[in-house]
N, CA, C and O of each residue as an XYZ file, in Angstrom:
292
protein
N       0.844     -1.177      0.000
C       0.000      0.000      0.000
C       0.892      1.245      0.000
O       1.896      1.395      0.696
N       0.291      2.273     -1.040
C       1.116      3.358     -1.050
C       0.808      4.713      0.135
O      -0.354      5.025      0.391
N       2.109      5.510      0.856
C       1.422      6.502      1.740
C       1.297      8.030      0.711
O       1.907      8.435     -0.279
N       0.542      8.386      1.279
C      -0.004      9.681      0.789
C       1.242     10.120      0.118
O       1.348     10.044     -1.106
N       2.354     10.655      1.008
C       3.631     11.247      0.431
C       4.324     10.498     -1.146
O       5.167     11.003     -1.888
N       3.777      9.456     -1.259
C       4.062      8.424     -1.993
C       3.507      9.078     -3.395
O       4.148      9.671     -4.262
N       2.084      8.770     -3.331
C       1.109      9.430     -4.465
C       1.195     10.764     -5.157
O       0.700     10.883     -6.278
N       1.777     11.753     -4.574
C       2.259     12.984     -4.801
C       2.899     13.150     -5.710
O       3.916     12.503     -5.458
N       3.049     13.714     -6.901
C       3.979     13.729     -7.728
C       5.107     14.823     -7.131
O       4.976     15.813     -6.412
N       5.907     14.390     -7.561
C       7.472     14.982     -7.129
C       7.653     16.535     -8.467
O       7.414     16.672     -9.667
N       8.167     17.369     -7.415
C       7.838     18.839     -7.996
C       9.043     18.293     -9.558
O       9.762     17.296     -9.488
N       8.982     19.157    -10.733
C      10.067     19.123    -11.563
C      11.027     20.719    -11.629
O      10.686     21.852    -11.291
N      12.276     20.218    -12.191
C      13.007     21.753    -12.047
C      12.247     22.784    -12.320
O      12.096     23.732    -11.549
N      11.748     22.682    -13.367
C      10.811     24.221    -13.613
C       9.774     25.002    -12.470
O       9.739     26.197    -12.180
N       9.085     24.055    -12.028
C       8.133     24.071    -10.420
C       9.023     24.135     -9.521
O       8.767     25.093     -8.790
N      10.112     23.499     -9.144
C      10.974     23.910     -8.119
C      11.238     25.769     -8.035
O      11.001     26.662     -7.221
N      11.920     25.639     -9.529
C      12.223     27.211    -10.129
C      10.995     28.179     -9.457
O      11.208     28.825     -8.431
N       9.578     28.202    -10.213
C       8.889     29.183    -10.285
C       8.241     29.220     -8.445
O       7.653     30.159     -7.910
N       8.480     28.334     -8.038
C       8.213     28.160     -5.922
C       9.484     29.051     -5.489
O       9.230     29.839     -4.578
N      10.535     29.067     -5.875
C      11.794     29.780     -5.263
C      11.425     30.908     -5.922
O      11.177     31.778     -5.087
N      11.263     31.327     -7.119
C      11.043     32.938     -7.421
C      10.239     33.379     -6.692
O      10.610     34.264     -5.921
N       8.612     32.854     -6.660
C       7.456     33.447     -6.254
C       8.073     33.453     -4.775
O       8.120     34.583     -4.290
N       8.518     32.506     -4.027
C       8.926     33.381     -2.890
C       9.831     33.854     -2.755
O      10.026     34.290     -1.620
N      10.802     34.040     -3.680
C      11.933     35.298     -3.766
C      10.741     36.919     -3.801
O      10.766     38.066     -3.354
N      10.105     36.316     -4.374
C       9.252     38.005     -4.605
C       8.133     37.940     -3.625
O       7.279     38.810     -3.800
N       7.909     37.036     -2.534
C       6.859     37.545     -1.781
C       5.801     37.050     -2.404
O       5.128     36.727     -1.425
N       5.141     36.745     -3.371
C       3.922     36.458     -3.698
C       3.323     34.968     -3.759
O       2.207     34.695     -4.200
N       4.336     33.965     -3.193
C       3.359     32.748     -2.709
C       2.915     32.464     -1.775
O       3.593     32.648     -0.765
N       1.977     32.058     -1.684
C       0.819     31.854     -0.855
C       1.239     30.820      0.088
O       2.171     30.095     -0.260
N       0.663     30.631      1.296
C       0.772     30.006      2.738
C       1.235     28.505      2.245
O       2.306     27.902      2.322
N      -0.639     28.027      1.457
C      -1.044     26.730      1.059
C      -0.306     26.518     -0.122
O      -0.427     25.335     -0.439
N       0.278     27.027     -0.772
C       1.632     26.799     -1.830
C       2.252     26.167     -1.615
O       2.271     24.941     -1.730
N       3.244     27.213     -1.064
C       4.641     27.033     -0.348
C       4.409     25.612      0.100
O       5.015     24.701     -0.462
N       3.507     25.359      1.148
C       3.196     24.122      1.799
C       3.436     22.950      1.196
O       4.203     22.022      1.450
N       2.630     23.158      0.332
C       2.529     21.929     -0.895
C       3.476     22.056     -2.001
O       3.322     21.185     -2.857
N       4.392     22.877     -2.220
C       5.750     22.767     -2.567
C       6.478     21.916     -1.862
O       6.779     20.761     -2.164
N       6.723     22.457     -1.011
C       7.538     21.542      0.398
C       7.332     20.731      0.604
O       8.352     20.133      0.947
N       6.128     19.883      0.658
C       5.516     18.249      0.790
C       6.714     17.477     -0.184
O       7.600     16.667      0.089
N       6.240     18.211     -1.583
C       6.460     17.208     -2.677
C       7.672     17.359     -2.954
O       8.223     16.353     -3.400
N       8.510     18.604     -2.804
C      10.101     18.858     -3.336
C      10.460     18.039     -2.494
O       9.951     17.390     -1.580
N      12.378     18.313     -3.404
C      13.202     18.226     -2.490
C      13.846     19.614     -2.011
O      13.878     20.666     -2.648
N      14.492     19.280     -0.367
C      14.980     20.404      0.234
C      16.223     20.737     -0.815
O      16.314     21.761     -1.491
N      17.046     19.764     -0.792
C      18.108     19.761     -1.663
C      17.960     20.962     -2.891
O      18.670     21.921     -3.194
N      16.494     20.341     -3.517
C      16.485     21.285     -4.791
C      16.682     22.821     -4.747
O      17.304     23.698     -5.346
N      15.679     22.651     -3.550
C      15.065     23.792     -3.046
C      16.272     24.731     -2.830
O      16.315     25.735     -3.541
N      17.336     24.506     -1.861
C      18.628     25.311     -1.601
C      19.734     25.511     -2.882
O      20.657     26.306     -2.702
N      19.646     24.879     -4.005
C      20.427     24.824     -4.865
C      19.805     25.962     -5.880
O      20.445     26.979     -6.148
N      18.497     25.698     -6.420
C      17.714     26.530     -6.861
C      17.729     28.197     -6.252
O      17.733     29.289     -6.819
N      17.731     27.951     -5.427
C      17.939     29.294     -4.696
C      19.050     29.872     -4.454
O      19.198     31.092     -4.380
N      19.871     29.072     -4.321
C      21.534     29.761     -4.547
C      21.148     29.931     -5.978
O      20.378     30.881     -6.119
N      21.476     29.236     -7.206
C      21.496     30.086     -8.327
C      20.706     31.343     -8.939
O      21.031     32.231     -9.727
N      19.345     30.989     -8.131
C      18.691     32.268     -8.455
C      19.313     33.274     -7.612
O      19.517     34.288     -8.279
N      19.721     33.400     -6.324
C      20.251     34.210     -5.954
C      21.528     35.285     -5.954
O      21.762     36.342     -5.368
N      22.321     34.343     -7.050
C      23.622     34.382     -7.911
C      23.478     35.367     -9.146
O      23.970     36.431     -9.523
N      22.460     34.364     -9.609
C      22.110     34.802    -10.674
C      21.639     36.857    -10.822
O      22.030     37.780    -11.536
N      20.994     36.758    -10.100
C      20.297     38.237     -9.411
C      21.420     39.016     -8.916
O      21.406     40.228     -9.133
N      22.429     38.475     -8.257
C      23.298     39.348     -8.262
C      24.275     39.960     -9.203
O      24.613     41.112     -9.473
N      24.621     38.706     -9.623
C      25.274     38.999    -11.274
C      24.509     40.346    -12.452
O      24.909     41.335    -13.065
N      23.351     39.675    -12.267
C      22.409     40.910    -12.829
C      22.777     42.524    -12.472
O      23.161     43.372    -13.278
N      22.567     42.673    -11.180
C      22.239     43.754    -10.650
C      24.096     44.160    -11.262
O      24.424     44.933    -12.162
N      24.845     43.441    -10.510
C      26.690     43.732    -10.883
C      26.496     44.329    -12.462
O      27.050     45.410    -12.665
N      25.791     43.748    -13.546
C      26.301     43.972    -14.760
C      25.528     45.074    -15.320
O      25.949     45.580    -16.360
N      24.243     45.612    -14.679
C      23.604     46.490    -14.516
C      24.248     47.958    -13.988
O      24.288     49.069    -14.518
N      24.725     47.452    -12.719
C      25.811     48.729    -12.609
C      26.702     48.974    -13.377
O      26.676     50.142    -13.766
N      27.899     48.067    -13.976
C      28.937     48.395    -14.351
C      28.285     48.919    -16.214
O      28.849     49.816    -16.840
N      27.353     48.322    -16.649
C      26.722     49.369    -18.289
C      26.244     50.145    -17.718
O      25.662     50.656    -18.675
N      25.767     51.126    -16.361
C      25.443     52.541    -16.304
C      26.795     53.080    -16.081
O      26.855     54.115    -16.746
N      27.969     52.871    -15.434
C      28.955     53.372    -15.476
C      29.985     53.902    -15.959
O      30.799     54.813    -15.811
N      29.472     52.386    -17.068
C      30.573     52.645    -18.574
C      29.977     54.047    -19.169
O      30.558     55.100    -19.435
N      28.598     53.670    -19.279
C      27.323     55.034    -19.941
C      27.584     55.808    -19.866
O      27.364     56.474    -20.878
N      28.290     56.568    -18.705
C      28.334     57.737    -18.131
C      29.905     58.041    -18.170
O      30.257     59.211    -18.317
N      30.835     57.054    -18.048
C      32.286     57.527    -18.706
C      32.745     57.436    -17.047
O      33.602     58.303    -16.871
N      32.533     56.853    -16.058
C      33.288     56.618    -14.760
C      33.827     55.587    -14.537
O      34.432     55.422    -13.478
């Protein structure tokens, strides 16, 4: 017999992805998150989030340094 946790389908990278953005930005919900977390893995979950968090910084870094160049400083 299978347990509940069993039956669940297991989140995929892309759903891992868009659960770490939406709560990078605040906008997932209680009962989400929740049921993210059931079905992920933690693993994913921290890896995913380091790169998005990398990633975002890199951004913002390369963002500054083309207004800088822009401006001749």
């Amino acid at each position: 017999m299978t347990t509940p946790e069993e039956s669940k389908p297991k989140l995929t990278f892309w759903q891992t992805l868009r659960s770490v953005l939406a709560s990078m930005l605040g906008v997932q919900s209680r009962r989400r998150a929740q049921q993210d977390f059931e079905r992920g893995n933690p693993l994913a979950f921290i890896l995913v989030g380091i790169l998005v968090g990398a990633g975002f910084v890199v951004g913002v870094w390369s963002v500054v340094q083309w207004v800088l160049q822009s401006y001749g400083l």
